[in-house]
């Protein structure tokens, strides 16, 4: 299957400037293309992964990727479909985030081998030295205010207010495409569907200033079956940085996707062939309760992002926590698996029996409830059921002298720290 047809089959083509012209270009020879990533945080997230993996698929098909990290545009802020002005970051912060994002991208694209090896670029390299007057004369004159205001990404902000700084963002992104075309013969830009207006600003600039044709292809903004999208602005970001979202948390995210999304996400987020995914779909539909699609999705994406060892660790944590085998996990693994659960810092003067401890630590609301839970066998300390109302924690209950895990019922975990 031709790469463009495969991208469409996987649901990765949302919009293109001229589909037949783009298809022909991809068929006739190597195409140099780029995707831009603004450093608006110190890590990329799953929302970015769609474009990253699309870029990787094109590279595997023989085309040449340029990964642009916006050291300059990151200082400005993209207004696209945002309700309010972004907070401006310092140059030092943006530069630090640029380095972090460059490191993440190097895990997905091949920067070492072949005549289509990926190249990293930073738009601060050309924006940092251009004067304001030169930019207005050499670039700004090719953009009409009418056209800039007609962009959907800007329209939404006109009523509430948009600064000239953010209004000019589309000119900067357009100039990125022009520079990469002039210096590296880049003829295709890939990005999220919310970037359409900014991306076509680049093709317009190339046409007017250099009489050249550029192609734009957007990938869809991924939403689940309820319409909820991935992305940090939604407050539900799954980060690619293991310190921000652990491999275990990422594994759980994929394990919990809805049945209606699982096979679709296999096409988008994994490199399994379409034939393999079709076989998975058939098995999954026969026995959806076994969650085969989610298990394979979690395995493939966690391995892709964090490596096989991280996937195996995430799987082991999942299995041991499900079985209640706390003592089979190290404190490091427990911290990963129980990140975000309620915790209580045990005080030196605390010498409480299990009933008093459950109330003090906030596991239950009353001593009456605590006594009932203990007597009914609903309380576990490090996986061991405790039914003695007078039980007092000892040093042997402190795992590696750092924490104690209390479980109430089958799934409610609490962590005591020392």
mmCIF file of C-alpha atoms in Angstrom:
data_model
loop_
_atom_site.group_PDB
_atom_site.id
_atom_site.type_symbol
_atom_site.label_atom_id
_atom_site.label_comp_id
_atom_site.label_asym_id
_atom_site.label_seq_id
_atom_site.Cartn_x
_atom_site.Cartn_y
_atom_site.Cartn_z
ATOM 1 C CA UNK A 1 0.000 0.000 0.000
ATOM 2 C CA UNK A 2 1.289 3.464 -0.885
ATOM 3 C CA UNK A 3 2.223 5.512 2.183
ATOM 4 C CA UNK A 4 -0.454 8.149 1.528
ATOM 5 C CA UNK A 5 -3.148 5.481 1.215
ATOM 6 C CA UNK A 6 -1.918 3.854 4.411
ATOM 7 C CA UNK A 7 -2.069 7.162 6.270
ATOM 8 C CA UNK A 8 -5.657 7.619 5.095
ATOM 9 C CA UNK A 9 -6.574 4.070 6.050
ATOM 10 C CA UNK A 10 -5.196 4.674 9.537
ATOM 11 C CA UNK A 11 -7.303 7.811 9.875
ATOM 12 C CA UNK A 12 -4.284 10.114 9.894
ATOM 13 C CA UNK A 13 -5.169 12.463 7.028
ATOM 14 C CA UNK A 14 -7.595 15.193 8.065
ATOM 15 C CA UNK A 15 -6.935 17.916 5.466
ATOM 16 C CA UNK A 16 -4.536 18.512 2.592
ATOM 17 C CA UNK A 17 -3.994 21.461 0.298
ATOM 18 C CA UNK A 18 -4.133 19.464 -2.961
ATOM 19 C CA UNK A 19 -4.480 15.761 -2.324
ATOM 20 C CA UNK A 20 -3.615 14.566 -5.813
ATOM 21 C CA UNK A 21 -0.573 16.832 -6.050
ATOM 22 C CA UNK A 22 0.650 15.648 -2.644
ATOM 23 C CA UNK A 23 0.070 11.995 -3.521
ATOM 24 C CA UNK A 24 1.990 12.460 -6.774
ATOM 25 C CA UNK A 25 4.901 14.136 -4.973
ATOM 26 C CA UNK A 26 5.125 11.275 -2.461
ATOM 27 C CA UNK A 27 5.017 8.728 -5.290
ATOM 28 C CA UNK A 28 7.620 10.340 -7.538
ATOM 29 C CA UNK A 29 10.537 10.671 -5.137
ATOM 30 C CA UNK A 30 11.841 11.650 -1.742
ATOM 31 C CA UNK A 31 9.920 14.509 -0.133
ATOM 32 C CA UNK A 32 11.466 16.679 2.575
ATOM 33 C CA UNK A 33 8.856 17.617 5.168
ATOM 34 C CA UNK A 34 8.666 19.167 8.593
ATOM 35 C CA UNK A 35 6.583 19.222 11.735
ATOM 36 C CA UNK A 36 6.847 22.014 14.286
ATOM 37 C CA UNK A 37 6.726 21.671 18.064
ATOM 38 C CA UNK A 38 6.477 24.765 20.236
ATOM 39 C CA UNK A 39 8.079 24.423 23.683
ATOM 40 C CA UNK A 40 5.040 25.357 25.789
ATOM 41 C CA UNK A 41 6.114 22.854 28.473
ATOM 42 C CA UNK A 42 9.167 20.759 29.269
ATOM 43 C CA UNK A 43 7.612 17.696 27.644
ATOM 44 C CA UNK A 44 5.488 16.674 24.701
ATOM 45 C CA UNK A 45 2.314 14.665 25.342
ATOM 46 C CA UNK A 46 0.112 12.105 23.601
ATOM 47 C CA UNK A 47 -1.567 14.826 21.562
ATOM 48 C CA UNK A 48 1.808 15.461 19.882
ATOM 49 C CA UNK A 49 2.453 11.754 19.339
ATOM 50 C CA UNK A 50 0.047 11.563 16.392
ATOM 51 C CA UNK A 51 2.143 13.970 14.305
ATOM 52 C CA UNK A 52 5.409 12.457 15.552
ATOM 53 C CA UNK A 53 4.416 8.930 14.522
ATOM 54 C CA UNK A 54 3.038 10.179 11.207
ATOM 55 C CA UNK A 55 6.423 11.767 10.612
ATOM 56 C CA UNK A 56 8.088 8.471 11.479
ATOM 57 C CA UNK A 57 5.837 6.561 9.068
ATOM 58 C CA UNK A 58 6.830 8.909 6.240
ATOM 59 C CA UNK A 59 10.497 8.497 7.141
ATOM 60 C CA UNK A 60 10.149 4.701 7.024
ATOM 61 C CA UNK A 61 8.647 5.155 3.551
ATOM 62 C CA UNK A 62 11.842 6.924 2.422
ATOM 63 C CA UNK A 63 10.994 10.590 2.930
ATOM 64 C CA UNK A 64 13.130 13.046 4.902
ATOM 65 C CA UNK A 65 11.876 14.644 8.123
ATOM 66 C CA UNK A 66 12.853 17.934 9.695
ATOM 67 C CA UNK A 67 11.836 18.352 13.328
ATOM 68 C CA UNK A 68 11.410 22.039 14.076
ATOM 69 C CA UNK A 69 11.426 23.068 17.721
ATOM 70 C CA UNK A 70 10.107 26.606 18.081
ATOM 71 C CA UNK A 71 12.679 28.422 20.145
ATOM 72 C CA UNK A 72 11.315 31.669 18.697
ATOM 73 C CA UNK A 73 7.606 30.929 18.265
ATOM 74 C CA UNK A 74 7.613 29.425 21.753
ATOM 75 C CA UNK A 75 8.447 32.899 23.059
ATOM 76 C CA UNK A 76 5.340 34.325 21.345
ATOM 77 C CA UNK A 77 2.540 31.802 21.831
ATOM 78 C CA UNK A 78 0.126 30.350 19.314
ATOM 79 C CA UNK A 79 -3.404 31.791 19.672
ATOM 80 C CA UNK A 80 -5.017 28.958 17.710
ATOM 81 C CA UNK A 81 -8.363 28.113 19.298
ATOM 82 C CA UNK A 82 -7.238 29.350 22.726
ATOM 83 C CA UNK A 83 -9.720 31.312 24.805
ATOM 84 C CA UNK A 84 -7.109 33.624 26.293
ATOM 85 C CA UNK A 85 -3.588 34.930 25.813
ATOM 86 C CA UNK A 86 -0.814 32.513 26.751
ATOM 87 C CA UNK A 87 1.562 33.385 29.563
ATOM 88 C CA UNK A 88 4.909 34.436 28.118
ATOM 89 C CA UNK A 89 7.918 32.431 29.300
ATOM 90 C CA UNK A 90 11.488 33.658 29.771
ATOM 91 C CA UNK A 91 14.096 32.919 27.110
ATOM 92 C CA UNK A 92 15.959 30.715 29.586
ATOM 93 C CA UNK A 93 12.866 28.622 30.296
ATOM 94 C CA UNK A 94 12.041 28.236 26.605
ATOM 95 C CA UNK A 95 15.626 27.229 25.791
ATOM 96 C CA UNK A 96 15.514 24.598 28.526
ATOM 97 C CA UNK A 97 12.221 23.251 27.193
ATOM 98 C CA UNK A 98 13.642 23.203 23.648
ATOM 99 C CA UNK A 99 16.492 20.923 24.769
ATOM 100 C CA UNK A 100 14.069 18.621 26.555
ATOM 101 C CA UNK A 101 11.755 18.319 23.557
ATOM 102 C CA UNK A 102 14.662 17.738 21.170
ATOM 103 C CA UNK A 103 15.718 14.807 23.344
ATOM 104 C CA UNK A 104 12.224 13.327 23.223
ATOM 105 C CA UNK A 105 11.950 13.614 19.451
ATOM 106 C CA UNK A 106 15.228 11.752 19.009
ATOM 107 C CA UNK A 107 13.538 8.644 20.446
ATOM 108 C CA UNK A 108 11.084 8.444 17.552
ATOM 109 C CA UNK A 109 12.892 9.686 14.449
ATOM 110 C CA UNK A 110 16.149 8.283 13.049
ATOM 111 C CA UNK A 111 18.723 11.110 13.154
ATOM 112 C CA UNK A 112 21.684 8.844 12.350
ATOM 113 C CA UNK A 113 21.188 6.687 9.276
ATOM 114 C CA UNK A 114 20.474 6.967 5.574
ATOM 115 C CA UNK A 115 20.059 9.776 3.092
ATOM 116 C CA UNK A 116 16.695 10.494 4.694
ATOM 117 C CA UNK A 117 17.988 10.793 8.249
ATOM 118 C CA UNK A 118 16.038 13.309 10.284
ATOM 119 C CA UNK A 119 17.404 16.763 11.027
ATOM 120 C CA UNK A 120 16.633 18.991 13.996
ATOM 121 C CA UNK A 121 16.107 22.716 13.439
ATOM 122 C CA UNK A 122 15.266 25.610 15.753
ATOM 123 C CA UNK A 123 13.483 28.656 14.340
ATOM 124 C CA UNK A 124 15.307 30.919 16.789
ATOM 125 C CA UNK A 125 18.305 30.422 14.454
ATOM 126 C CA UNK A 126 16.668 32.626 11.802
ATOM 127 C CA UNK A 127 14.337 34.765 13.898
ATOM 128 C CA UNK A 128 16.987 35.659 16.470
ATOM 129 C CA UNK A 129 19.017 37.694 13.992
ATOM 130 C CA UNK A 130 16.351 39.314 11.807
ATOM 131 C CA UNK A 131 15.463 42.942 12.519
ATOM 132 C CA UNK A 132 11.890 44.094 13.003
ATOM 133 C CA UNK A 133 12.131 46.452 10.019
ATOM 134 C CA UNK A 134 13.546 43.732 7.746
ATOM 135 C CA UNK A 135 10.822 41.319 8.834
ATOM 136 C CA UNK A 136 8.056 43.825 8.096
ATOM 137 C CA UNK A 137 9.565 44.728 4.711
ATOM 138 C CA UNK A 138 10.593 41.249 3.548
ATOM 139 C CA UNK A 139 7.821 39.113 5.047
ATOM 140 C CA UNK A 140 4.960 41.188 6.449
ATOM 141 C CA UNK A 141 4.135 42.835 3.135
ATOM 142 C CA UNK A 142 3.040 39.464 1.710
ATOM 143 C CA UNK A 143 0.237 39.114 4.267
ATOM 144 C CA UNK A 144 -3.022 41.056 4.181
ATOM 145 C CA UNK A 145 -4.777 41.854 7.432
ATOM 146 C CA UNK A 146 -8.045 40.724 5.837
ATOM 147 C CA UNK A 147 -6.682 37.238 5.190
ATOM 148 C CA UNK A 148 -5.082 37.028 8.631
ATOM 149 C CA UNK A 149 -8.340 37.960 10.336
ATOM 150 C CA UNK A 150 -10.290 35.419 8.291
ATOM 151 C CA UNK A 151 -8.381 32.491 9.846
ATOM 152 C CA UNK A 152 -10.674 30.442 12.072
ATOM 153 C CA UNK A 153 -8.000 30.313 14.769
ATOM 154 C CA UNK A 154 -8.050 34.129 14.979
ATOM 155 C CA UNK A 155 -11.772 34.698 14.454
ATOM 156 C CA UNK A 156 -12.619 33.118 17.795
ATOM 157 C CA UNK A 157 -10.370 35.584 19.600
ATOM 158 C CA UNK A 158 -11.362 38.821 17.863
ATOM 159 C CA UNK A 159 -14.365 39.363 20.116
ATOM 160 C CA UNK A 160 -12.514 38.741 23.379
ATOM 161 C CA UNK A 161 -9.302 40.420 22.238
ATOM 162 C CA UNK A 162 -6.007 39.295 20.738
ATOM 163 C CA UNK A 163 -2.660 41.038 21.044
ATOM 164 C CA UNK A 164 -0.574 41.968 18.022
ATOM 165 C CA UNK A 165 2.025 39.532 19.376
ATOM 166 C CA UNK A 166 -0.232 36.517 19.002
ATOM 167 C CA UNK A 167 -1.911 37.909 15.875
ATOM 168 C CA UNK A 168 1.515 37.882 14.185
ATOM 169 C CA UNK A 169 2.145 34.236 15.091
ATOM 170 C CA UNK A 170 0.797 32.949 11.771
ATOM 171 C CA UNK A 171 3.316 35.112 9.886
ATOM 172 C CA UNK A 172 6.134 33.558 11.906
ATOM 173 C CA UNK A 173 4.959 30.012 11.207
ATOM 174 C CA UNK A 174 4.532 30.882 7.547
ATOM 175 C CA UNK A 175 8.111 32.177 7.465
ATOM 176 C CA UNK A 176 9.354 28.925 9.007
ATOM 177 C CA UNK A 177 8.021 27.012 6.002
ATOM 178 C CA UNK A 178 9.550 29.542 3.599
ATOM 179 C CA UNK A 179 13.011 29.334 5.233
ATOM 180 C CA UNK A 180 12.996 25.528 5.351
ATOM 181 C CA UNK A 181 11.997 25.451 1.703
ATOM 182 C CA UNK A 182 14.764 27.858 0.723
ATOM 183 C CA UNK A 183 17.477 26.173 2.791
ATOM 184 C CA UNK A 184 16.454 22.491 2.738
ATOM 185 C CA UNK A 185 13.930 22.155 -0.111
ATOM 186 C CA UNK A 186 11.178 21.278 2.371
ATOM 187 C CA UNK A 187 7.891 21.106 0.438
ATOM 188 C CA UNK A 188 5.488 19.534 2.950
ATOM 189 C CA UNK A 189 4.364 20.591 6.411
ATOM 190 C CA UNK A 190 2.542 18.234 8.789
ATOM 191 C CA UNK A 191 0.644 19.364 11.861
ATOM 192 C CA UNK A 192 -2.525 19.129 13.905
ATOM 193 C CA UNK A 193 -5.808 20.156 12.326
ATOM 194 C CA UNK A 194 -5.969 23.211 14.600
ATOM 195 C CA UNK A 195 -2.870 24.500 12.763
ATOM 196 C CA UNK A 196 -4.456 24.687 9.301
ATOM 197 C CA UNK A 197 -4.563 28.487 9.203
ATOM 198 C CA UNK A 198 -0.953 28.863 10.342
ATOM 199 C CA UNK A 199 0.244 26.166 7.949
ATOM 200 C CA UNK A 200 -1.463 27.554 4.855
ATOM 201 C CA UNK A 201 0.083 30.933 5.705
ATOM 202 C CA UNK A 202 3.347 29.227 4.777
ATOM 203 C CA UNK A 203 2.157 27.950 1.415
ATOM 204 C CA UNK A 204 0.817 31.420 0.598
ATOM 205 C CA UNK A 205 4.126 33.050 1.486
ATOM 206 C CA UNK A 206 6.071 30.551 -0.634
ATOM 207 C CA UNK A 207 3.775 31.171 -3.585
ATOM 208 C CA UNK A 208 3.896 34.962 -3.346
ATOM 209 C CA UNK A 209 7.518 35.475 -2.392
ATOM 210 C CA UNK A 210 9.249 32.620 -4.263
ATOM 211 C CA UNK A 211 6.643 31.396 -6.776
ATOM 212 C CA UNK A 212 6.867 27.893 -5.288
ATOM 213 C CA UNK A 213 4.249 25.345 -4.313
ATOM 214 C CA UNK A 214 4.151 23.853 -0.843
ATOM 215 C CA UNK A 215 1.937 21.092 0.520
ATOM 216 C CA UNK A 216 0.140 20.943 3.845
ATOM 217 C CA UNK A 217 -1.282 17.849 5.523
ATOM 218 C CA UNK A 218 -3.019 17.956 8.875
ATOM 219 C CA UNK A 219 -3.551 15.020 11.189
ATOM 220 C CA UNK A 220 -6.750 14.922 13.252
ATOM 221 C CA UNK A 221 -6.891 16.114 16.830
ATOM 222 C CA UNK A 222 -7.570 12.847 18.602
ATOM 223 C CA UNK A 223 -10.669 12.559 20.731
ATOM 224 C CA UNK A 224 -12.243 9.596 22.468
ATOM 225 C CA UNK A 225 -15.763 8.343 21.764
ATOM 226 C CA UNK A 226 -17.179 11.031 24.092
ATOM 227 C CA UNK A 227 -15.427 13.860 22.222
ATOM 228 C CA UNK A 228 -12.802 14.500 24.916
ATOM 229 C CA UNK A 229 -9.435 15.357 23.373
ATOM 230 C CA UNK A 230 -5.898 14.578 24.433
ATOM 231 C CA UNK A 231 -3.830 17.583 25.418
ATOM 232 C CA UNK A 232 -2.453 19.394 28.406
ATOM 233 C CA UNK A 233 -4.876 22.291 28.026
ATOM 234 C CA UNK A 234 -7.671 19.825 28.716
ATOM 235 C CA UNK A 235 -6.176 18.929 32.076
ATOM 236 C CA UNK A 236 -5.850 15.263 31.140
ATOM 237 C CA UNK A 237 -2.435 15.222 29.501
ATOM 238 C CA UNK A 238 -0.507 11.989 29.305
ATOM 239 C CA UNK A 239 3.078 13.215 29.034
ATOM 240 C CA UNK A 240 5.902 11.490 27.168
ATOM 241 C CA UNK A 241 8.265 12.323 30.049
ATOM 242 C CA UNK A 242 8.332 9.390 32.500
ATOM 243 C CA UNK A 243 8.805 11.765 35.440
ATOM 244 C CA UNK A 244 5.519 13.523 34.598
ATOM 245 C CA UNK A 245 3.509 10.466 33.537
ATOM 246 C CA UNK A 246 5.057 7.163 34.640
ATOM 247 C CA UNK A 247 5.093 4.160 32.282
ATOM 248 C CA UNK A 248 2.597 2.510 34.651
ATOM 249 C CA UNK A 249 0.234 5.496 34.424
ATOM 250 C CA UNK A 250 0.544 5.495 30.637
ATOM 251 C CA UNK A 251 -0.128 1.745 30.605
ATOM 252 C CA UNK A 252 -3.276 2.271 32.681
ATOM 253 C CA UNK A 253 -4.398 5.064 30.368
ATOM 254 C CA UNK A 254 -4.384 2.741 27.363
ATOM 255 C CA UNK A 255 -5.877 -0.158 29.315
ATOM 256 C CA UNK A 256 -8.827 2.058 30.205
ATOM 257 C CA UNK A 257 -9.701 3.370 26.741
ATOM 258 C CA UNK A 258 -13.251 2.594 25.691
ATOM 259 C CA UNK A 259 -13.965 -0.423 23.498
ATOM 260 C CA UNK A 260 -15.264 1.933 20.802
ATOM 261 C CA UNK A 261 -11.809 3.568 20.551
ATOM 262 C CA UNK A 262 -9.385 0.669 21.019
ATOM 263 C CA UNK A 263 -9.026 -0.601 17.431
ATOM 264 C CA UNK A 264 -8.997 2.945 16.006
ATOM 265 C CA UNK A 265 -6.183 3.862 18.385
ATOM 266 C CA UNK A 266 -4.220 0.764 17.322
ATOM 267 C CA UNK A 267 -4.204 2.174 13.777
ATOM 268 C CA UNK A 268 -3.114 5.629 14.914
ATOM 269 C CA UNK A 269 -0.624 4.961 17.705
ATOM 270 C CA UNK A 270 1.089 1.664 16.772
ATOM 271 C CA UNK A 271 3.215 0.326 13.930
ATOM 272 C CA UNK A 272 1.320 -2.943 13.742
ATOM 273 C CA UNK A 273 0.285 -3.611 10.156
ATOM 274 C CA UNK A 274 -3.300 -3.024 9.122
ATOM 275 C CA UNK A 275 -3.666 -6.770 8.533
ATOM 276 C CA UNK A 276 -2.491 -7.492 12.087
ATOM 277 C CA UNK A 277 -4.905 -4.929 13.468
ATOM 278 C CA UNK A 278 -7.757 -6.463 11.490
ATOM 279 C CA UNK A 279 -7.029 -9.852 13.094
ATOM 280 C CA UNK A 280 -6.976 -8.224 16.522
ATOM 281 C CA UNK A 281 -10.307 -6.547 15.742
ATOM 282 C CA UNK A 282 -11.942 -9.878 14.904
ATOM 283 C CA UNK A 283 -10.742 -11.503 18.134
ATOM 284 C CA UNK A 284 -11.610 -8.420 20.166
ATOM 285 C CA UNK A 285 -15.186 -8.261 18.913
ATOM 286 C CA UNK A 286 -15.769 -11.915 19.836
ATOM 287 C CA UNK A 287 -14.626 -11.359 23.445
ATOM 288 C CA UNK A 288 -14.373 -7.625 24.265
ATOM 289 C CA UNK A 289 -14.369 -8.398 28.013
ATOM 290 C CA UNK A 290 -10.880 -9.864 27.628
ATOM 291 C CA UNK A 291 -9.672 -6.409 26.496
ATOM 292 C CA UNK A 292 -7.246 -7.817 23.936
ATOM 293 C CA UNK A 293 -7.145 -4.589 21.918
ATOM 294 C CA UNK A 294 -6.427 -2.487 25.016
ATOM 295 C CA UNK A 295 -3.696 -4.882 26.190
ATOM 296 C CA UNK A 296 -1.923 -4.788 22.835
ATOM 297 C CA UNK A 297 -2.377 -1.026 22.573
ATOM 298 C CA UNK A 298 -0.857 -0.513 26.033
ATOM 299 C CA UNK A 299 2.040 -2.847 25.232
ATOM 300 C CA UNK A 300 2.850 -1.237 21.900
ATOM 301 C CA UNK A 301 2.657 2.412 22.952
ATOM 302 C CA UNK A 302 4.436 2.077 26.313
ATOM 303 C CA UNK A 303 7.206 0.080 24.622
ATOM 304 C CA UNK A 304 7.435 2.655 21.843
ATOM 305 C CA UNK A 305 7.637 5.622 24.227
ATOM 306 C CA UNK A 306 9.558 4.186 27.189
ATOM 307 C CA UNK A 307 11.111 0.890 26.046
ATOM 308 C CA UNK A 308 10.452 -2.798 26.634
ATOM 309 C CA UNK A 309 11.775 -2.879 30.203
ATOM 310 C CA UNK A 310 9.462 -0.051 31.238
ATOM 311 C CA UNK A 311 6.527 -1.900 29.679
ATOM 312 C CA UNK A 312 7.394 -5.113 31.545
ATOM 313 C CA UNK A 313 7.674 -3.174 34.806
ATOM 314 C CA UNK A 314 4.304 -1.480 34.205
ATOM 315 C CA UNK A 315 2.709 -4.859 33.454
ATOM 316 C CA UNK A 316 4.214 -6.411 36.590
ATOM 317 C CA UNK A 317 3.033 -3.518 38.783
ATOM 318 C CA UNK A 318 -0.454 -3.889 37.317
ATOM 319 C CA UNK A 319 -0.598 -7.633 37.941
ATOM 320 C CA UNK A 320 0.821 -7.460 41.480
ATOM 321 C CA UNK A 321 -1.460 -4.608 42.572
ATOM 322 C CA UNK A 322 -4.474 -6.395 41.118
ATOM 323 C CA UNK A 323 -3.551 -9.516 43.090
ATOM 324 C CA UNK A 324 -2.771 -7.484 46.217
ATOM 325 C CA UNK A 325 0.809 -8.777 46.292
ATOM 326 C CA UNK A 326 2.336 -5.596 47.693
ATOM 327 C CA UNK A 327 5.461 -7.262 49.038
ATOM 328 C CA UNK A 328 6.363 -8.516 45.557
ATOM 329 C CA UNK A 329 6.986 -4.929 44.485
ATOM 330 C CA UNK A 330 9.894 -2.657 45.353
ATOM 331 C CA UNK A 331 9.257 0.752 46.915
ATOM 332 C CA UNK A 332 10.262 2.309 43.564
ATOM 333 C CA UNK A 333 7.602 0.251 41.790
ATOM 334 C CA UNK A 334 5.022 1.006 44.481
ATOM 335 C CA UNK A 335 5.655 4.729 44.161
ATOM 336 C CA UNK A 336 5.036 4.445 40.421
ATOM 337 C CA UNK A 337 1.945 2.297 40.792
ATOM 338 C CA UNK A 338 0.414 4.292 43.629
ATOM 339 C CA UNK A 339 1.300 7.796 42.502
ATOM 340 C CA UNK A 340 -1.668 10.048 43.115
ATOM 341 C CA UNK A 341 -3.407 7.899 45.731
ATOM 342 C CA UNK A 342 -4.187 9.547 49.109
ATOM 343 C CA UNK A 343 -1.266 9.563 51.504
ATOM 344 C CA UNK A 344 -0.541 10.477 55.102
ATOM 345 C CA UNK A 345 2.775 11.505 56.644
ATOM 346 C CA UNK A 346 3.070 9.520 59.871
ATOM 347 C CA UNK A 347 4.181 11.707 62.768
ATOM 348 C CA UNK A 348 6.893 10.650 65.202
ATOM 349 C CA UNK A 349 4.471 10.890 68.113
ATOM 350 C CA UNK A 350 1.872 8.687 66.408
ATOM 351 C CA UNK A 351 1.455 5.385 68.214
ATOM 352 C CA UNK A 352 -2.017 4.513 67.083
ATOM 353 C CA UNK A 353 -3.826 1.234 66.826
ATOM 354 C CA UNK A 354 -5.276 0.331 63.445
ATOM 355 C CA UNK A 355 -8.689 1.858 64.203
ATOM 356 C CA UNK A 356 -7.228 5.217 65.277
ATOM 357 C CA UNK A 357 -4.758 5.184 62.392
ATOM 358 C CA UNK A 358 -7.466 4.654 59.754
ATOM 359 C CA UNK A 359 -9.325 7.727 61.014
ATOM 360 C CA UNK A 360 -6.228 9.914 61.501
ATOM 361 C CA UNK A 361 -4.867 9.057 58.045
ATOM 362 C CA UNK A 362 -8.236 9.801 56.435
ATOM 363 C CA UNK A 363 -8.839 6.262 55.205
ATOM 364 C CA UNK A 364 -12.291 6.306 56.858
ATOM 365 C CA UNK A 365 -14.400 9.035 58.458
ATOM 366 C CA UNK A 366 -15.168 7.504 61.854
ATOM 367 C CA UNK A 367 -13.962 5.005 64.415
ATOM 368 C CA UNK A 368 -17.213 3.110 64.025
ATOM 369 C CA UNK A 369 -16.566 2.667 60.303
ATOM 370 C CA UNK A 370 -12.943 1.738 60.999
ATOM 371 C CA UNK A 371 -13.948 -0.971 63.500
ATOM 372 C CA UNK A 372 -16.495 -2.398 61.066
ATOM 373 C CA UNK A 373 -13.967 -2.473 58.215
ATOM 374 C CA UNK A 374 -11.313 -4.201 60.348
ATOM 375 C CA UNK A 375 -13.720 -6.772 61.770
ATOM 376 C CA UNK A 376 -15.192 -7.472 58.319
ATOM 377 C CA UNK A 377 -11.727 -8.141 56.862
ATOM 378 C CA UNK A 378 -11.735 -5.126 54.526
ATOM 379 C CA UNK A 379 -8.414 -3.664 55.719
ATOM 380 C CA UNK A 380 -5.022 -4.829 54.466
ATOM 381 C CA UNK A 381 -1.559 -3.652 55.502
ATOM 382 C CA UNK A 382 1.038 -4.353 52.804
ATOM 383 C CA UNK A 383 -1.288 -6.972 51.372
ATOM 384 C CA UNK A 384 -1.917 -8.750 54.692
ATOM 385 C CA UNK A 385 -5.450 -8.717 56.092
ATOM 386 C CA UNK A 386 -5.665 -7.142 59.553
ATOM 387 C CA UNK A 387 -8.638 -8.027 61.783
ATOM 388 C CA UNK A 388 -7.148 -7.239 65.195
ATOM 389 C CA UNK A 389 -8.672 -3.980 66.452
ATOM 390 C CA UNK A 390 -5.619 -3.386 68.671
ATOM 391 C CA UNK A 391 -3.044 -3.917 65.888
ATOM 392 C CA UNK A 392 -0.257 -1.295 65.932
ATOM 393 C CA UNK A 393 2.123 -0.810 63.023
ATOM 394 C CA UNK A 394 5.704 -1.884 63.690
ATOM 395 C CA UNK A 395 9.012 -1.332 61.882
ATOM 396 C CA UNK A 396 8.393 -4.533 59.932
ATOM 397 C CA UNK A 397 5.407 -2.800 58.297
ATOM 398 C CA UNK A 398 7.632 -0.024 56.930
ATOM 399 C CA UNK A 399 8.687 -1.126 53.444
ATOM 400 C CA UNK A 400 12.338 -0.132 52.996
ATOM 401 C CA UNK A 401 11.700 2.262 55.907
ATOM 402 C CA UNK A 402 9.810 4.542 53.524
ATOM 403 C CA UNK A 403 6.165 3.616 53.292
ATOM 404 C CA UNK A 404 3.289 1.365 54.282
ATOM 405 C CA UNK A 405 0.455 0.502 51.915
ATOM 406 C CA UNK A 406 -3.071 0.238 53.285
ATOM 407 C CA UNK A 407 -5.818 -1.190 51.151
ATOM 408 C CA UNK A 408 -9.497 -0.836 51.938
ATOM 409 C CA UNK A 409 -11.657 -3.321 50.085
ATOM 410 C CA UNK A 410 -10.505 -4.509 46.661
ATOM 411 C CA UNK A 411 -9.183 -1.340 45.056
ATOM 412 C CA UNK A 412 -8.921 1.629 47.420
ATOM 413 C CA UNK A 413 -5.264 2.239 48.247
ATOM 414 C CA UNK A 414 -3.718 4.627 50.751
ATOM 415 C CA UNK A 415 -0.026 5.230 51.419
ATOM 416 C CA UNK A 416 1.590 6.044 54.752
ATOM 417 C CA UNK A 417 5.002 7.714 54.486
ATOM 418 C CA UNK A 418 7.683 8.185 57.139
#
